[in-house]
Amino acid sequence: MAVSPGECLGLVGASGSGKSTLMRMIWGNYLAASGSIMVGDVDVAKAAPREIIALRRGTLGYVSQFLRVVPRVPTVDVVAEPLLTLGVPVAEARGRAMALLAQLNIPERLWSLSPTTFSGGEQQRVNIARGFVHPYPALLLDEPTASLDAVNREVVLSLIEGAKARGAAIIGIFHDEQARARMCDRLVDVTQFTPKAVQ
Amino acid sequence: MDTSIWAKMKTQPLLSVRDLSKFYGGRIGCAEVNFDLFPGEVLGIVGESGSGKSTLLSCLAGHLAPDRGEVIFATSEGPRDTVLMAEAARRRLARTDWAYVHQNPRDGLRMGVSAGGNVGERLMAVGARHYGQIREAAVDWLGRVEIAADRVDDRPSAFSGGMQQRLQIARNLVTGPRLVFMDEPTGGLDVSVQARLLDLLRGLVREMGLSAIIVTHDLAVVRLLADRLMVMKGGYVVEQGLTDQVLDDPQHEYTQLLVSSVLQV
């Protein structure tokens, strides 16, 4: 399969069919046994760790369902961190993080607190802010609208539309059928890739 | 900046380790270790007690003489095997390009000397002589590790464990090293103090472009700090790779056991 700039491809298939596995192989935290996964000119299936780290730094963004952060680090710094690793000055990075947190309706009084104690929906939005704070040319979205209310769901969908409009290539898993229909230009059923039992 | 030159610089390893082995009589300390560390990379080494991770770190940092193998460091005069270096040259590296953060801050600090003196001493060891500048640098570094300026004349024995560890880090980083060795840097600290130290280390690595080798048994610490991971068992490296790949999709059965043994909170 392939995804073009500005295109959103949706992965579908029953639970356990391998949607998340495929996405993690593209991200590089699951090892590919064979084949190739080209993101730009980097083959994730064969790349050295530092090449994958460089890829994640500037090219490939990932909104996972889990928020993994150093405890006690304020939310605004959690969101600004991807920019700091790219060398963006602190004030600018924090400014962009704050703008995105405001857009995602995270109350300002929470910005200075660690997101580890936030509700599921708030953590989800912090994860989304981290994934959209830098304009990654390629994005992986694992259930970006799960556990969000209607207002915030709309904000997230408009962020995804914005990313598509600026030319990002996106691969997403959406259980939310309306969101999937609105975001995805194409669907790939991963069941076709699932290993079949040999008789 | 010319990006091609930058890319080329980045592809020269800072440290190249080849077939490194250390034996204690007939027992294996560590054996046949091979890896490259690149500028700006943080490498985690995990394993249980007795897996050889501390022996390996000591051989890399020149505290132990390996029985076999090469430890090639990119010195300012080009790549040199630190195993074959004269003791004086290796000591000079340890004062300038390298830093070593001990698990127990008492092993890395001079407990009878003030906090400012502990930081200033490293600067004087590399030739700083101007008292005002040394004190200014010491106060600046104490601030960066979140130790208040009014504690500069206190002795480390009056500090908490977490403060002592931050002071040890300031003492080590004040001379602007390129490679930092850390042996269980968050071991023995309360979890809340650990979190603060992790955040501090991440920030310093990012801002200074440091390379680091961190030995720990704590998988949560390496997930948050290390780009790459090596898993050791019985003196051998059984698996290495991108940190989240080794932790999320471990290939060796020992790593699978290690990852599945972690208590979930």
Short mmCIF file of C-alpha atoms in Angstrom, two decimals:
data_model
loop_
_atom_site.label_atom_id
_atom_site.label_comp_id
_atom_site.label_asym_id
_atom_site.label_seq_id
_atom_site.Cartn_x
_atom_site.Cartn_y
_atom_site.Cartn_z
CA MET A 1 0.00 0.00 0.00
CA ALA A 2 1.05 3.62 -0.48
CA VAL A 3 -0.13 7.04 0.73
CA SER A 4 0.34 10.30 -1.19
CA PRO A 5 0.90 13.80 0.20
CA GLY A 6 -2.45 15.32 1.18
CA GLU A 7 -4.13 11.93 1.33
CA CYS A 8 -5.67 10.18 4.33
CA LEU A 9 -5.76 6.41 4.23
CA GLY A 10 -7.93 4.56 6.75
CA LEU A 11 -7.00 1.13 8.09
CA VAL A 12 -10.05 -1.07 8.67
CA GLY A 13 -10.60 -4.63 9.81
CA ALA A 14 -11.97 -6.47 12.81
CA SER A 15 -10.36 -6.17 16.19
CA GLY A 16 -7.19 -8.30 16.23
CA SER A 17 -6.75 -8.21 12.46
CA GLY A 18 -3.52 -6.21 12.74
CA LYS A 19 -4.39 -2.51 12.25
CA SER A 20 -2.35 -1.34 15.24
CA THR A 21 0.44 -3.83 14.50
CA LEU A 22 0.79 -2.43 11.00
CA MET A 23 0.80 1.13 12.34
CA ARG A 24 3.46 0.27 14.94
CA MET A 25 5.62 -1.33 12.25
CA ILE A 26 5.50 1.95 10.34
CA TRP A 27 6.39 3.85 13.54
CA GLY A 28 9.24 1.39 14.08
CA ASN A 29 8.47 0.05 17.55
CA TYR A 30 7.39 -3.28 16.07
CA LEU A 31 10.02 -5.06 14.04
CA ALA A 32 9.18 -6.03 10.45
CA ALA A 33 10.19 -9.63 9.74
CA SER A 34 10.50 -8.91 6.02
CA GLY A 35 9.59 -6.37 3.36
CA SER A 36 10.12 -2.62 3.32
CA ILE A 37 8.39 0.45 4.77
CA MET A 38 9.51 3.60 3.02
CA VAL A 39 8.81 6.92 4.75
CA GLY A 40 10.34 9.44 2.38
CA ASP A 41 13.70 7.86 1.58
CA VAL A 42 14.09 5.94 4.87
CA ASP A 43 13.25 2.23 4.98
CA VAL A 44 11.95 1.80 8.53
CA ALA A 45 12.17 -2.00 8.19
CA LYS A 46 15.97 -1.80 7.80
CA ALA A 47 16.99 1.59 9.20
CA ALA A 48 19.46 2.06 12.07
CA PRO A 49 17.91 3.34 15.33
CA ARG A 50 19.36 6.83 14.83
CA GLU A 51 17.79 7.07 11.36
CA ILE A 52 14.38 6.21 12.83
CA ILE A 53 14.91 8.75 15.60
CA ALA A 54 15.76 11.42 13.03
CA LEU A 55 12.67 10.42 11.03
CA ARG A 56 10.44 10.75 14.11
CA ARG A 57 11.99 14.08 15.00
CA GLY A 58 11.06 15.98 11.87
CA THR A 59 9.14 13.83 9.40
CA LEU A 60 6.86 11.26 10.99
CA GLY A 61 4.35 12.19 13.71
CA TYR A 62 2.33 9.72 15.75
CA VAL A 63 -0.77 10.19 17.86
CA SER A 64 -1.00 6.99 19.88
CA GLN A 65 -3.67 6.02 22.37
CA PHE A 66 -1.18 6.17 25.22
CA LEU A 67 0.45 9.18 26.80
CA ARG A 68 3.99 8.38 27.97
CA VAL A 69 5.68 11.33 29.65
CA VAL A 70 8.15 12.13 32.39
CA PRO A 71 5.98 12.55 35.50
CA ARG A 72 5.65 16.09 36.92
CA VAL A 73 6.51 17.84 33.64
CA PRO A 74 3.92 20.59 32.92
CA THR A 75 1.51 19.92 30.05
CA VAL A 76 2.71 22.95 28.09
CA ASP A 77 6.28 21.58 28.13
CA VAL A 78 5.09 18.09 27.18
CA VAL A 79 3.46 19.58 24.08
CA ALA A 80 6.38 21.93 23.30
CA GLU A 81 9.02 19.18 23.56
CA PRO A 82 8.88 17.95 19.94
CA LEU A 83 9.64 21.52 18.84
CA LEU A 84 12.52 21.90 21.32
CA THR A 85 14.18 18.76 19.93
CA LEU A 86 13.97 20.41 16.51
CA GLY A 87 15.78 23.47 17.87
CA VAL A 88 12.82 25.86 18.02
CA PRO A 89 13.49 28.58 20.66
CA VAL A 90 11.76 27.91 24.00
CA ALA A 91 9.46 30.95 23.93
CA GLU A 92 8.21 30.19 20.43
CA ALA A 93 7.77 26.47 21.19
CA ARG A 94 5.76 27.21 24.33
CA GLY A 95 3.71 29.80 22.45
CA ARG A 96 2.76 27.31 19.77
CA ALA A 97 1.99 24.67 22.41
CA MET A 98 -0.29 27.08 24.30
CA ALA A 99 -2.15 28.07 21.15
CA LEU A 100 -2.84 24.42 20.34
CA LEU A 101 -3.89 23.59 23.92
CA ALA A 102 -6.33 26.52 23.80
CA GLN A 103 -7.68 25.37 20.45
CA LEU A 104 -8.22 21.89 21.94
CA ASN A 105 -10.10 23.39 24.89
CA ILE A 106 -7.67 22.31 27.60
CA PRO A 107 -8.37 24.83 30.41
CA GLU A 108 -5.46 27.22 30.93
CA ARG A 109 -5.28 26.36 34.66
CA LEU A 110 -4.19 22.81 33.66
CA TRP A 111 -1.27 23.88 31.42
CA SER A 112 1.19 24.10 34.29
CA LEU A 113 0.20 20.67 35.66
CA SER A 114 1.44 17.27 34.56
CA PRO A 115 -1.05 15.51 32.24
CA THR A 116 -0.54 12.19 34.09
CA THR A 117 -3.52 12.91 36.35
CA PHE A 118 -5.81 14.22 33.59
CA SER A 119 -9.00 12.50 32.43
CA GLY A 120 -8.86 10.14 29.45
CA GLY A 121 -10.26 12.75 27.06
CA GLU A 122 -7.84 15.42 28.28
CA GLN A 123 -4.84 13.09 27.92
CA GLN A 124 -6.03 12.22 24.43
CA ARG A 125 -6.07 15.91 23.50
CA VAL A 126 -2.59 16.45 24.97
CA ASN A 127 -1.39 13.57 22.76
CA ILE A 128 -3.07 15.18 19.76
CA ALA A 129 -1.44 18.52 20.56
CA ARG A 130 1.98 16.82 20.63
CA GLY A 131 1.27 15.23 17.26
CA PHE A 132 0.15 18.46 15.60
CA VAL A 133 2.50 21.02 17.19
CA HIS A 134 5.01 20.44 14.37
CA PRO A 135 3.80 20.19 10.74
CA TYR A 136 5.00 16.63 10.16
CA PRO A 137 4.89 15.64 6.45
CA ALA A 138 3.61 12.19 7.51
CA LEU A 139 1.24 11.34 10.36
CA LEU A 140 -0.01 8.17 12.02
CA LEU A 141 -3.27 8.57 13.93
CA ASP A 142 -4.48 5.75 16.19
CA GLU A 143 -8.10 6.48 17.17
CA PRO A 144 -7.61 10.25 17.42
CA THR A 145 -11.27 10.97 18.21
CA ALA A 146 -11.86 8.18 20.75
CA SER A 147 -13.08 9.40 24.16
CA LEU A 148 -13.77 12.95 22.90
CA ASP A 149 -17.01 14.92 23.16
CA ALA A 150 -18.68 16.37 20.05
CA VAL A 151 -17.04 19.82 20.33
CA ASN A 152 -13.51 18.48 20.75
CA ARG A 153 -14.06 15.81 18.13
CA GLU A 154 -14.85 18.59 15.68
CA VAL A 155 -11.65 20.47 16.66
CA VAL A 156 -9.57 17.33 16.06
CA LEU A 157 -11.22 16.63 12.71
CA SER A 158 -10.51 20.18 11.59
CA LEU A 159 -6.86 19.78 12.64
CA ILE A 160 -6.64 16.63 10.51
CA GLU A 161 -8.27 18.45 7.58
CA GLY A 162 -5.74 21.24 8.03
CA ALA A 163 -2.86 18.74 7.94
CA LYS A 164 -4.24 17.19 4.75
CA ALA A 165 -4.60 20.63 3.19
CA ARG A 166 -0.93 21.45 3.86
CA GLY A 167 0.03 18.17 2.18
CA ALA A 168 0.56 15.71 5.01
CA ALA A 169 0.29 12.01 4.17
CA ILE A 170 -1.88 10.43 6.87
CA ILE A 171 -2.62 6.85 7.91
CA GLY A 172 -5.41 6.56 10.47
CA ILE A 173 -7.41 4.06 12.47
CA PHE A 174 -10.90 5.41 13.14
CA HIS A 175 -13.58 3.34 14.85
CA ASP A 176 -15.81 6.43 14.64
CA GLU A 177 -17.49 5.68 11.27
CA GLN A 178 -18.60 9.23 10.54
CA ALA A 179 -15.12 10.56 11.22
CA ARG A 180 -13.65 7.83 9.03
CA ALA A 181 -16.01 8.64 6.16
CA ARG A 182 -15.24 12.35 6.40
CA MET A 183 -11.42 12.08 6.79
CA CYS A 184 -10.41 9.10 4.69
CA ASP A 185 -9.90 9.29 0.93
CA ARG A 186 -9.30 5.56 0.78
CA LEU A 187 -9.71 2.52 3.03
CA VAL A 188 -7.43 -0.50 3.27
CA ASP A 189 -8.83 -3.65 4.87
CA VAL A 190 -5.91 -5.18 6.76
CA THR A 191 -7.72 -8.55 6.93
CA GLN A 192 -6.17 -9.26 3.54
CA PHE A 193 -2.72 -9.10 5.20
CA THR A 194 -3.67 -11.26 8.20
CA PRO A 195 -1.90 -14.64 8.16
CA LYS A 196 -4.34 -17.44 7.36
CA ALA A 197 -4.28 -20.74 9.19
CA VAL A 198 -2.77 -23.49 7.03
CA GLN A 199 -5.03 -26.52 6.62
CA MET B 1 24.95 25.82 8.06
CA ASP B 2 25.90 23.43 5.29
CA THR B 3 23.60 20.50 5.98
CA SER B 4 25.76 17.98 4.11
CA ILE B 5 28.76 18.70 6.34
CA TRP B 6 26.48 18.48 9.37
CA ALA B 7 25.09 15.14 8.16
CA LYS B 8 28.63 13.84 7.62
CA MET B 9 29.71 14.93 11.09
CA LYS B 10 26.70 13.19 12.58
CA THR B 11 27.58 9.94 10.85
CA GLN B 12 31.02 9.71 12.50
CA PRO B 13 30.66 7.72 15.73
CA LEU B 14 31.79 9.38 18.94
CA LEU B 15 32.56 6.00 20.42
CA SER B 16 33.18 2.67 18.66
CA VAL B 17 33.40 -0.44 20.78
CA ARG B 18 34.78 -3.61 19.22
CA ASP B 19 34.85 -7.11 20.74
CA LEU B 20 35.23 -5.77 24.27
CA SER B 21 35.71 -8.49 26.89
CA LYS B 22 36.65 -8.55 30.56
CA PHE B 23 37.18 -11.71 32.63
CA TYR B 24 37.42 -12.13 36.38
CA GLY B 25 39.63 -15.22 36.50
CA GLY B 26 37.55 -17.88 34.81
CA ARG B 27 34.30 -15.91 35.11
CA ILE B 28 32.96 -13.62 32.43
CA GLY B 29 32.54 -9.94 33.34
CA CYS B 30 31.42 -8.90 29.88
CA ALA B 31 32.22 -10.49 26.53
CA GLU B 32 32.25 -9.67 22.83
CA VAL B 33 30.51 -6.32 23.14
CA ASN B 34 30.20 -4.32 19.91
CA PHE B 35 28.43 -1.03 19.31
CA ASP B 36 28.78 2.50 17.91
CA LEU B 37 27.53 5.58 19.75
CA PHE B 38 26.85 8.69 17.69
CA PRO B 39 26.91 12.34 18.79
CA GLY B 40 23.71 13.30 20.62
CA GLU B 41 22.65 9.69 21.20
CA VAL B 42 21.63 8.28 24.56
CA LEU B 43 22.29 4.56 24.96
CA GLY B 44 20.68 2.60 27.79
CA ILE B 45 22.21 -0.64 29.09
CA VAL B 46 19.82 -2.83 31.06
CA GLY B 47 20.09 -6.19 32.75
CA GLU B 48 19.83 -7.76 36.18
CA SER B 49 22.49 -7.58 38.87
CA GLY B 50 25.51 -9.54 37.70
CA SER B 51 24.63 -9.20 34.01
CA GLY B 52 27.88 -7.36 33.33
CA LYS B 53 26.44 -3.90 32.72
CA SER B 54 28.53 -2.16 35.39
CA THR B 55 31.68 -4.03 34.30
CA LEU B 56 31.05 -2.86 30.75
CA LEU B 57 30.54 0.76 31.86
CA SER B 58 33.78 0.65 33.89
CA CYS B 59 35.70 -0.70 30.89
CA LEU B 60 34.25 2.01 28.63
CA ALA B 61 35.11 4.78 31.08
CA GLY B 62 38.65 3.52 31.63
CA HIS B 63 38.10 2.52 35.28
CA LEU B 64 38.80 -1.13 34.45
CA ALA B 65 41.27 -2.50 31.91
CA PRO B 66 39.50 -4.88 29.51
CA ASP B 67 41.23 -8.14 28.58
CA ARG B 68 40.38 -7.80 24.92
CA GLY B 69 38.89 -5.38 22.44
CA GLU B 70 38.91 -1.72 21.46
CA VAL B 71 37.19 1.41 22.79
CA ILE B 72 37.73 4.02 20.09
CA PHE B 73 36.82 7.58 21.06
CA ALA B 74 36.70 10.50 18.61
CA THR B 75 39.21 12.79 20.36
CA SER B 76 39.95 16.31 19.13
CA GLU B 77 43.01 14.78 17.38
CA GLY B 78 40.99 12.03 15.69
CA PRO B 79 39.83 8.53 16.68
CA ARG B 80 41.99 6.92 19.40
CA ASP B 81 41.75 3.58 21.18
CA THR B 82 41.43 4.57 24.84
CA VAL B 83 42.46 1.07 25.97
CA LEU B 84 45.93 1.58 24.50
CA MET B 85 46.26 5.20 25.63
CA ALA B 86 48.78 6.26 28.25
CA GLU B 87 47.14 6.66 31.67
CA ALA B 88 47.80 10.42 31.65
CA ALA B 89 46.06 10.89 28.31
CA ARG B 90 43.06 8.86 29.49
CA ARG B 91 42.85 10.93 32.68
CA ARG B 92 42.89 14.10 30.59
CA LEU B 93 39.90 12.75 28.61
CA ALA B 94 38.11 11.94 31.85
CA ARG B 95 38.54 15.58 32.96
CA THR B 96 37.54 17.19 29.67
CA ASP B 97 35.52 15.20 27.13
CA TRP B 98 34.04 12.64 29.53
CA ALA B 99 31.98 12.77 32.67
CA TYR B 100 31.02 9.98 35.06
CA VAL B 101 27.92 10.17 37.24
CA HIS B 102 28.03 7.61 40.05
CA GLN B 103 24.98 5.95 41.51
CA ASN B 104 25.97 7.12 44.97
CA PRO B 105 26.69 10.88 44.85
CA ARG B 106 29.19 10.42 47.70
CA ASP B 107 31.43 8.57 45.23
CA GLY B 108 31.38 11.47 42.79
CA LEU B 109 31.47 14.44 45.17
CA ARG B 110 33.97 15.76 47.67
CA MET B 111 31.84 15.76 50.78
CA GLY B 112 34.11 18.11 52.75
CA VAL B 113 34.10 20.83 50.10
CA SER B 114 31.29 23.38 49.52
CA ALA B 115 28.77 22.88 46.69
CA GLY B 116 30.36 25.75 44.75
CA GLY B 117 33.81 24.28 45.39
CA ASN B 118 32.69 20.90 44.04
CA VAL B 119 31.68 22.51 40.76
CA GLY B 120 34.61 24.93 40.64
CA GLU B 121 37.16 22.20 41.26
CA ARG B 122 36.34 20.51 37.91
CA LEU B 123 36.85 23.84 36.15
CA MET B 124 40.19 24.41 37.89
CA ALA B 125 41.27 20.90 36.85
CA VAL B 126 41.01 22.01 33.22
CA GLY B 127 42.91 25.22 33.81
CA ALA B 128 40.41 27.86 35.00
CA ARG B 129 42.16 30.27 37.40
CA HIS B 130 39.97 33.39 37.67
CA TYR B 131 38.13 33.06 41.00
CA GLY B 132 35.25 35.37 40.04
CA GLN B 133 34.58 33.51 36.79
CA ILE B 134 34.79 30.11 38.48
CA ARG B 135 32.30 31.17 41.15
CA GLU B 136 30.00 32.67 38.53
CA ALA B 137 30.05 29.43 36.52
CA ALA B 138 29.42 27.40 39.67
CA VAL B 139 26.39 29.51 40.65
CA ASP B 140 25.08 29.33 37.07
CA TRP B 141 25.35 25.53 37.08
CA LEU B 142 23.79 25.17 40.52
CA GLY B 143 20.86 27.17 39.11
CA ARG B 144 20.59 24.90 36.09
CA VAL B 145 20.26 21.86 38.37
CA GLU B 146 17.79 23.79 40.55
CA ILE B 147 20.00 24.35 43.60
CA ALA B 148 19.39 27.83 45.07
CA ALA B 149 22.30 30.28 44.95
CA ASP B 150 22.20 30.67 48.76
CA ARG B 151 23.30 27.03 49.10
CA VAL B 152 26.56 27.58 47.16
CA ASP B 153 28.70 27.67 50.33
CA ASP B 154 27.00 24.69 52.01
CA ARG B 155 28.66 21.30 52.05
CA PRO B 156 26.95 18.41 50.18
CA SER B 157 26.61 16.55 53.48
CA ALA B 158 23.89 19.10 54.33
CA PHE B 159 21.96 18.26 51.11
CA SER B 160 19.21 15.71 50.52
CA GLY B 161 19.96 12.67 48.31
CA GLY B 162 18.24 14.23 45.30
CA MET B 163 20.15 17.52 45.72
CA GLN B 164 23.44 15.64 46.06
CA GLN B 165 22.72 13.81 42.81
CA ARG B 166 21.91 17.10 41.04
CA LEU B 167 25.12 18.62 42.43
CA GLN B 168 27.09 15.65 41.10
CA ILE B 169 25.54 16.25 37.68
CA ALA B 170 26.46 19.97 37.80
CA ARG B 171 30.05 19.09 38.81
CA ASN B 172 30.26 16.69 35.87
CA LEU B 173 28.71 18.87 33.19
CA VAL B 174 30.32 22.25 34.02
CA THR B 175 33.32 21.50 31.79
CA GLY B 176 31.09 20.78 28.78
CA PRO B 177 31.86 17.09 28.25
CA ARG B 178 30.80 15.31 25.05
CA LEU B 179 30.15 11.90 26.59
CA VAL B 180 28.57 11.18 29.96
CA PHE B 181 28.66 7.78 31.66
CA MET B 182 25.90 7.25 34.21
CA ASP B 183 25.62 4.32 36.59
CA GLU B 184 22.04 4.05 37.92
CA PRO B 185 21.70 7.87 38.14
CA THR B 186 18.18 7.69 39.59
CA GLY B 187 18.79 4.67 41.82
CA GLY B 188 18.14 5.15 45.52
CA LEU B 189 15.98 8.26 45.00
CA ASP B 190 12.30 8.74 45.80
CA VAL B 191 10.12 8.38 42.72
CA SER B 192 9.11 12.05 42.75
CA VAL B 193 12.78 13.11 42.95
CA GLN B 194 13.57 10.63 40.16
CA ALA B 195 11.01 12.29 37.90
CA ARG B 196 12.56 15.71 38.43
CA LEU B 197 16.04 14.34 37.73
CA LEU B 198 14.83 12.60 34.56
CA ASP B 199 13.34 15.84 33.28
CA LEU B 200 16.57 17.68 34.10
CA LEU B 201 18.73 15.08 32.33
CA ARG B 202 16.51 15.10 29.25
CA GLY B 203 16.72 18.88 29.03
CA LEU B 204 20.53 18.92 29.47
CA VAL B 205 21.05 16.20 26.87
CA ARG B 206 18.91 18.15 24.42
CA GLU B 207 20.42 21.59 25.08
CA MET B 208 24.07 20.48 25.20
CA GLY B 209 23.83 17.84 22.45
CA LEU B 210 25.37 15.34 24.88
CA SER B 211 25.91 11.69 24.21
CA ALA B 212 25.31 9.45 27.18
CA ILE B 213 25.57 5.83 28.23
CA ILE B 214 23.21 5.00 31.07
CA VAL B 215 23.35 1.77 33.03
CA THR B 216 20.16 0.96 34.92
CA HIS B 217 17.87 -1.89 35.84
CA ASP B 218 14.84 0.42 35.56
CA LEU B 219 13.05 -0.05 32.23
CA ALA B 220 10.79 2.97 32.83
CA VAL B 221 13.89 5.18 33.14
CA VAL B 222 15.40 3.97 29.86
CA ARG B 223 12.10 4.35 28.02
CA LEU B 224 12.05 8.02 28.93
CA LEU B 225 15.79 8.75 28.55
CA ALA B 226 17.43 6.41 26.05
CA ASP B 227 17.22 6.47 22.25
CA ARG B 228 18.72 3.01 22.04
CA LEU B 229 18.89 0.03 24.32
CA MET B 230 21.27 -2.88 24.93
CA VAL B 231 20.07 -5.84 27.00
CA MET B 232 22.77 -7.82 28.83
CA LYS B 233 22.67 -11.28 30.35
CA GLY B 234 25.58 -13.28 31.72
CA GLY B 235 28.08 -10.75 30.35
CA TYR B 236 26.77 -10.88 26.78
CA VAL B 237 24.59 -8.40 24.88
CA VAL B 238 21.56 -10.52 23.97
CA GLU B 239 19.57 -7.84 22.16
CA GLN B 240 19.99 -4.23 21.05
CA GLY B 241 17.95 -1.72 19.09
CA LEU B 242 15.65 1.29 19.24
CA THR B 243 14.43 1.61 22.84
CA ASP B 244 10.69 1.39 22.22
CA GLN B 245 11.18 -1.44 19.72
CA VAL B 246 13.17 -3.52 22.23
CA LEU B 247 10.59 -2.84 24.97
CA ASP B 248 7.40 -3.15 22.86
CA ASP B 249 8.49 -5.98 20.55
CA PRO B 250 11.35 -7.82 22.31
CA GLN B 251 12.94 -10.54 20.18
CA HIS B 252 15.09 -12.39 22.72
CA GLU B 253 13.33 -14.57 25.26
CA TYR B 254 15.31 -13.03 28.11
CA THR B 255 14.16 -9.50 27.11
CA GLN B 256 10.60 -10.80 26.89
CA LEU B 257 10.93 -12.09 30.44
CA LEU B 258 12.46 -8.81 31.63
CA VAL B 259 9.72 -6.67 30.03
CA SER B 260 6.90 -8.91 31.27
CA SER B 261 8.29 -8.86 34.83
CA VAL B 262 7.71 -5.13 35.32
CA LEU B 263 4.99 -4.22 37.80
CA GLN B 264 2.27 -2.10 36.22
CA VAL B 265 1.13 0.91 38.23
#
